[in-house]
Amino acid sequence: MTQPDPILHARGEARFVADLPFPADTLHAAVLGSPSAHATILQIDTTAASNECGVVAVLTATDIPGENQIGNIIQDERLLASGEVCYIGQPIAVVIATTLETARAARERIVLELEPLPTVFDARDAFRQNLLIQPPRTFVMGDVDSAWDQCDVVIEGRAESGAQEHVYLETQGSLAIPQESGGVKLISATQSPGGVQRAVARVLGCPMHSVEVDVLRLGGKEEQATCWAAMAALAAWRLQRPVRLILPRGEDFRMTGKRHPYSADFKLGLTRDGCILAYEVHFFQNAGAVADLSPAILERTLFHASNSYVIPNVRATAASCRTHLPPNTACRGFGAPQAMYVLEAAIDQAALQMGIEPSVIQERNLLSEGDTFPYGMRVLRCRAKRCWEEATQRYDLSAQRERIRQFNLGHALQKKGLALMPICFGISFTTTFLNQAQALVHVYADGSVGVSCSAVEMGQGVRQKIQWVAATTLGVATERVKLESTNTTRAANMSPTAASVGSDLNGQAVRTACLAILARLSGFAGRLLNERDDTFTLHDETLLRWGKPAGMTWTELVRMAYLDRVNLSAQAHYSTPNIAFDRQTGKGQPFAYHVFGTALVEATLDCLRGTYRIDTVQVVHDLGQSLAPLIDLGQVEGGIVQGLGWMTLEEIRHDNRGRLLTDNLTTYKIPDIYFAPEIHVHFLTDAENPSAIMSSKAVGEPPFMYGIGGYFALVQAMRAFRPDVVLDYDTPLTPEKVLMALYDAVFIPAA
Ligand code: LUZ
């Protein structure tokens, strides 16, 4: 019986690439990364390393038989550096040896001659020097320029959000095994088996059919598994021996990109009663050295610039700035959290100036049915207000406010704050063509079912959801259904499992394939029992005729159908209908639907030390009709904690040469179980969603943004202690920053 992934994880039985047995003649790889953030490569001397006992090869860019190019959206990413290096950790050479220790030791003997070039690490500096990944993009609605005059209040400011390390369970890694026909099979920890297959074929100069990629499960990072898989494949291809490449955690921290840090300038105009009339924002995205997915992430930043609010005049501009850091990349939320944080900062500043609660402005401007987003799409089945109202009532906002007021009156050195955080997240890849998935379903002669699809399991429970979809559609017990690994020979041209749509897309494809098999089984039953096909259904492993048992179980039906030579396998493809977006005009219908919700976040601050606790997060979340309520609850809770970590503890620091200082979990503080607040989640009831599989809604990313409320709850607590505290909207709001802000000058708190 297939065990659900969460059970395997809890027992420590889930296998990752590094846990897999490998063939006896397997070689081990260590990657030499650039020690310099920007330099011309004058020479790479591998002689001494190659002569080390046990070293089989040292591969550099000149050993690549195909193209030295793995760029995804823009073709600007070499697999191995040649000519110049653009960030510390950029792969330059791969040492292949009989043991990992030998490969790592020999790596130190490679001699590099580098000539330093100027560096830039800050997005705004890069922007000033015109170092851009692509020309800036702008989304416009209405006319901001003429709207300012109609505003009673106009505020301007700046907001910064920091990078975030993914800290996936599994580090990057791959096992490459040469195949007898000249191809290569890769076990890869990738979210994008199709992306790995495409890039490896390109690097090796072979057709895609010669590269098989298999993924059982993985840690995470949308497209950044590709280069490690390609290096292992290159070595296996050249040496005709299996090659294993697993990054140690420290190297993984140093060599791979993070969530993008953003800097932004905002301007917000409102009427005196808090109605937002105009919003102008400039985002500076720190892309790192190459494009990776930055242009797509930048686009999602623009899509979510106005979050859950209706704003008639918007001008949002975003620049993806090229710096000498590892390529920053997809991370839960994909550019949307950075956008939503900026608007909340603007609302906070406006509320402060107007002497009102930010929640007054938030509530006043929530989206309603039929409102239009700046990208031209109208909101359908809008649940922004419903979630807000249910949250404030269910969790009794006014009582909580009064309790906090009393607490603050009674405590001189401890203060509490409370913030509300509404979210609205668009569901679909914003790159329309990616919204497709495939399934291959086999019903075996004994009645067991094997399902392959293009979804990759990364702890989000997609296998369990799809297992349930297949079992429910076929009318059999879930234990009968096994989810196979994700493999490029069973699903071609896979999109990454990303954008929260893994279950949406793959669930639909699997359901379609199951329905095709069911139709054949009904046809067979009809022939057998002299009835029309549509007389039959399957439920609880039983064949039903007009809803009544027809005297045949699922296993009997399948066995007889097999003997009658009925095709018991089906392949299906699903593509999201009715979505389109025109990048020239910046208008369209990019999303199948939106997910809404509201969180109340409460925090307590120790005003003497700057330390704090996020006490509670209380949420009303719109999930449609959940495919798996427990998994979805886990996703919401996990997203909240991750979002709080991004806003509070997690601080990525580099030195002035671009070296990552926070390259392990003692210097990079992530939320743990002691940090995790008490979380209450209520899923909206009567919240059907005809736009997704079995009326469900995607769950992966939207809850992350509730974490933004943690920052503003702390802001409220800081103001309760020191009303004139100066905030620079610079996250993460670490305890050190809180302390510095509270005591920037000689300040003696009232006793
Ligand atoms: N990946 C992508 C994503 O390629 N396009 C998206 O819109 C997206 N959104 C969220 C996460 N990954």
Tab-separated table of C-alpha atoms in Angstrom, residues 46-239:
chain	number	residue	atom	x	y	z
A	46	THR	CA	43.163	21.852	-13.631
A	47	THR	CA	46.435	19.915	-13.999
A	48	ALA	CA	47.218	19.433	-10.316
A	49	ALA	CA	43.630	18.498	-9.502
A	50	SER	CA	43.462	16.023	-12.405
A	51	ASN	CA	46.676	14.331	-11.234
A	52	GLU	CA	45.298	13.600	-7.768
A	53	CYS	CA	44.937	9.895	-7.072
A	54	GLY	CA	41.284	8.884	-7.498
A	55	VAL	CA	40.333	11.823	-9.711
A	56	VAL	CA	38.774	10.633	-12.959
A	57	ALA	CA	38.144	13.980	-14.645
A	58	VAL	CA	37.934	17.714	-14.106
A	59	LEU	CA	35.338	19.201	-16.429
A	60	THR	CA	35.102	22.831	-17.489
A	61	ALA	CA	33.084	24.736	-20.091
A	62	THR	CA	35.286	23.400	-22.912
A	63	ASP	CA	34.107	19.845	-22.158
A	64	ILE	CA	30.481	20.604	-22.993
A	65	PRO	CA	29.504	18.804	-26.227
A	66	GLY	CA	26.353	20.860	-26.883
A	67	GLU	CA	25.540	24.404	-25.803
A	68	ASN	CA	26.931	25.888	-22.625
A	69	GLN	CA	23.546	27.480	-21.939
A	70	ILE	CA	20.735	26.663	-19.498
A	71	GLY	CA	18.855	29.996	-19.483
A	72	ASN	CA	15.120	29.576	-19.007
A	73	ILE	CA	13.309	32.782	-19.957
A	74	ILE	CA	16.406	34.629	-21.187
A	75	GLN	CA	19.447	32.868	-22.629
A	76	ASP	CA	22.007	34.378	-20.269
A	77	GLU	CA	23.040	31.499	-18.013
A	78	ARG	CA	26.048	29.338	-18.709
A	79	LEU	CA	26.239	25.911	-17.120
A	80	LEU	CA	29.946	26.392	-16.408
A	81	ALA	CA	31.575	29.809	-16.398
A	82	SER	CA	33.662	30.864	-19.358
A	83	GLY	CA	35.156	34.271	-20.034
A	84	GLU	CA	33.960	35.796	-16.779
A	85	VAL	CA	32.354	34.997	-13.456
A	86	CYS	CA	29.427	37.057	-12.195
A	87	TYR	CA	28.770	35.871	-8.627
A	88	ILE	CA	30.485	34.087	-5.786
A	89	GLY	CA	29.701	30.401	-6.059
A	90	GLN	CA	29.079	30.429	-9.820
A	91	PRO	CA	30.050	26.931	-11.037
A	92	ILE	CA	33.380	26.933	-12.897
A	93	ALA	CA	34.532	23.304	-12.854
A	94	VAL	CA	33.294	19.880	-11.771
A	95	VAL	CA	35.728	17.413	-10.250
A	96	ILE	CA	34.783	13.769	-10.686
A	97	ALA	CA	36.458	11.207	-8.452
A	98	THR	CA	35.996	7.753	-7.006
A	99	THR	CA	35.050	9.179	-3.620
A	100	LEU	CA	33.389	12.414	-2.573
A	101	GLU	CA	36.257	13.269	-0.233
A	102	THR	CA	38.773	12.933	-3.082
A	103	ALA	CA	36.642	15.124	-5.353
A	104	ARG	CA	36.360	17.815	-2.673
A	105	ALA	CA	40.069	17.736	-1.832
A	106	ALA	CA	41.089	17.895	-5.500
A	107	ARG	CA	38.774	20.857	-6.060
A	108	GLU	CA	41.070	22.896	-3.822
A	109	ARG	CA	43.961	22.226	-6.216
A	110	ILE	CA	42.374	23.914	-9.209
A	111	VAL	CA	44.288	27.119	-9.887
A	112	LEU	CA	42.254	30.120	-11.016
A	113	GLU	CA	43.657	33.317	-12.394
A	114	LEU	CA	40.992	35.995	-12.145
A	115	GLU	CA	41.118	39.707	-12.886
A	116	PRO	CA	38.636	41.589	-10.711
A	117	LEU	CA	35.879	43.655	-12.342
A	118	PRO	CA	33.567	46.223	-10.670
A	119	THR	CA	30.751	44.788	-8.566
A	120	VAL	CA	27.240	45.909	-7.679
A	121	PHE	CA	25.075	44.195	-5.073
A	122	ASP	CA	22.253	46.660	-4.581
A	123	ALA	CA	19.261	46.766	-6.925
A	124	ARG	CA	19.005	50.567	-7.002
A	125	ASP	CA	22.737	50.898	-7.723
A	126	ALA	CA	22.343	48.438	-10.586
A	127	PHE	CA	19.329	50.397	-11.866
A	128	ARG	CA	21.316	53.650	-11.852
A	129	GLN	CA	24.006	51.911	-13.911
A	130	ASN	CA	21.365	50.573	-16.300
A	131	LEU	CA	22.247	46.993	-15.391
A	132	LEU	CA	18.879	45.457	-16.171
A	133	ILE	CA	17.723	41.944	-16.974
A	134	GLN	CA	15.105	43.373	-19.352
A	135	PRO	CA	13.505	46.797	-19.933
A	136	PRO	CA	11.260	47.864	-16.997
A	137	ARG	CA	7.590	46.871	-17.163
A	138	THR	CA	4.602	48.994	-16.257
A	139	PHE	CA	0.959	48.187	-15.508
A	140	VAL	CA	-1.396	51.145	-15.765
A	141	MET	CA	-5.047	51.668	-14.942
A	142	GLY	CA	-6.809	55.027	-14.911
A	143	ASP	CA	-4.691	58.159	-14.697
A	144	VAL	CA	-2.648	58.620	-11.534
A	145	ASP	CA	-1.227	61.973	-12.634
A	146	SER	CA	-4.561	63.712	-12.655
A	147	ALA	CA	-5.852	61.811	-9.621
A	148	TRP	CA	-3.453	63.330	-7.056
A	149	ASP	CA	-5.323	66.663	-7.171
A	150	GLN	CA	-8.537	64.960	-6.082
A	151	CYS	CA	-6.847	63.400	-3.051
A	152	ASP	CA	-7.085	64.932	0.439
A	153	VAL	CA	-4.080	62.962	1.614
A	154	VAL	CA	-1.036	61.996	-0.413
A	155	ILE	CA	1.853	60.160	1.196
A	156	GLU	CA	5.153	58.997	-0.255
A	157	GLY	CA	7.702	56.578	1.069
A	158	ARG	CA	10.053	53.728	0.558
A	159	ALA	CA	9.899	50.072	1.565
A	160	GLU	CA	12.431	47.258	1.513
A	161	SER	CA	11.918	43.539	1.839
A	162	GLY	CA	14.766	41.115	2.259
A	163	ALA	CA	15.848	37.905	0.589
A	164	GLN	CA	14.771	34.556	1.980
A	165	GLU	CA	16.562	31.244	1.833
A	166	HIS	CA	14.264	28.360	0.938
A	167	VAL	CA	15.795	25.938	3.450
A	168	TYR	CA	14.213	23.044	1.614
A	169	LEU	CA	14.518	19.683	3.352
A	170	GLU	CA	16.686	18.271	0.585
A	171	THR	CA	19.716	20.042	-0.817
A	172	GLN	CA	20.237	20.201	-4.573
A	173	GLY	CA	21.331	16.919	-6.060
A	174	SER	CA	21.189	14.447	-8.889
A	175	LEU	CA	22.256	10.947	-9.839
A	176	ALA	CA	23.034	10.487	-13.551
A	177	ILE	CA	23.222	7.025	-15.073
A	178	PRO	CA	24.375	6.515	-18.675
A	179	GLN	CA	22.028	4.348	-20.737
A	180	GLU	CA	23.014	1.644	-23.207
A	181	SER	CA	21.558	3.494	-26.160
A	182	GLY	CA	23.780	6.502	-25.465
A	183	GLY	CA	21.284	8.494	-23.458
A	184	VAL	CA	21.263	9.377	-19.798
A	185	LYS	CA	18.798	8.767	-16.991
A	186	LEU	CA	18.667	11.311	-14.198
A	187	ILE	CA	17.221	11.042	-10.752
A	188	SER	CA	16.895	14.706	-9.953
A	189	ALA	CA	15.591	16.750	-7.030
A	190	THR	CA	13.732	19.075	-9.354
A	191	GLN	CA	10.387	20.819	-9.348
A	192	SER	CA	10.676	20.889	-13.116
A	193	PRO	CA	11.560	17.520	-14.668
A	194	GLY	CA	10.659	18.878	-18.104
A	195	GLY	CA	12.949	21.867	-17.599
A	196	VAL	CA	15.833	19.597	-16.583
A	197	GLN	CA	15.245	17.325	-19.576
A	198	ARG	CA	15.220	20.258	-21.992
A	199	ALA	CA	18.351	21.866	-20.546
A	200	VAL	CA	20.327	18.623	-20.323
A	201	ALA	CA	19.524	17.729	-23.946
A	202	ARG	CA	20.729	21.165	-24.927
A	203	VAL	CA	23.975	20.871	-22.953
A	204	LEU	CA	24.676	17.373	-24.270
A	205	GLY	CA	23.616	18.229	-27.836
A	206	CYS	CA	21.189	15.305	-27.984
A	207	PRO	CA	17.425	14.954	-28.564
A	208	MET	CA	15.145	15.243	-25.552
A	209	HIS	CA	14.140	11.589	-25.936
A	210	SER	CA	17.686	10.613	-24.932
A	211	VAL	CA	17.268	12.207	-21.514
A	212	GLU	CA	14.987	10.591	-18.958
A	213	VAL	CA	14.330	12.483	-15.736
A	214	ASP	CA	12.730	10.811	-12.764
A	215	VAL	CA	11.595	12.512	-9.556
A	216	LEU	CA	10.167	10.726	-6.569
A	217	ARG	CA	9.928	13.820	-4.389
A	218	LEU	CA	12.121	16.718	-3.506
A	219	GLY	CA	12.940	19.606	-1.277
A	220	GLY	CA	12.159	22.571	-3.608
A	221	LYS	CA	13.250	25.541	-5.832
A	222	GLU	CA	11.453	25.889	-9.103
A	223	GLU	CA	14.109	25.709	-11.813
A	224	GLN	CA	17.389	25.747	-9.907
A	225	ALA	CA	17.878	22.001	-9.817
A	226	THR	CA	18.703	22.143	-13.511
A	227	CYS	CA	22.371	23.080	-13.371
A	228	TRP	CA	23.286	20.356	-10.861
A	229	ALA	CA	21.475	17.732	-12.900
A	230	ALA	CA	23.159	19.010	-16.057
A	231	MET	CA	26.618	18.805	-14.467
A	232	ALA	CA	26.003	15.224	-13.318
A	233	ALA	CA	24.626	14.369	-16.779
A	234	LEU	CA	27.610	15.934	-18.518
A	235	ALA	CA	30.019	13.894	-16.419
A	236	ALA	CA	28.060	10.638	-16.828
A	237	TRP	CA	27.824	11.213	-20.575
A	238	ARG	CA	31.541	11.869	-20.995
A	239	LEU	CA	32.803	9.175	-18.630
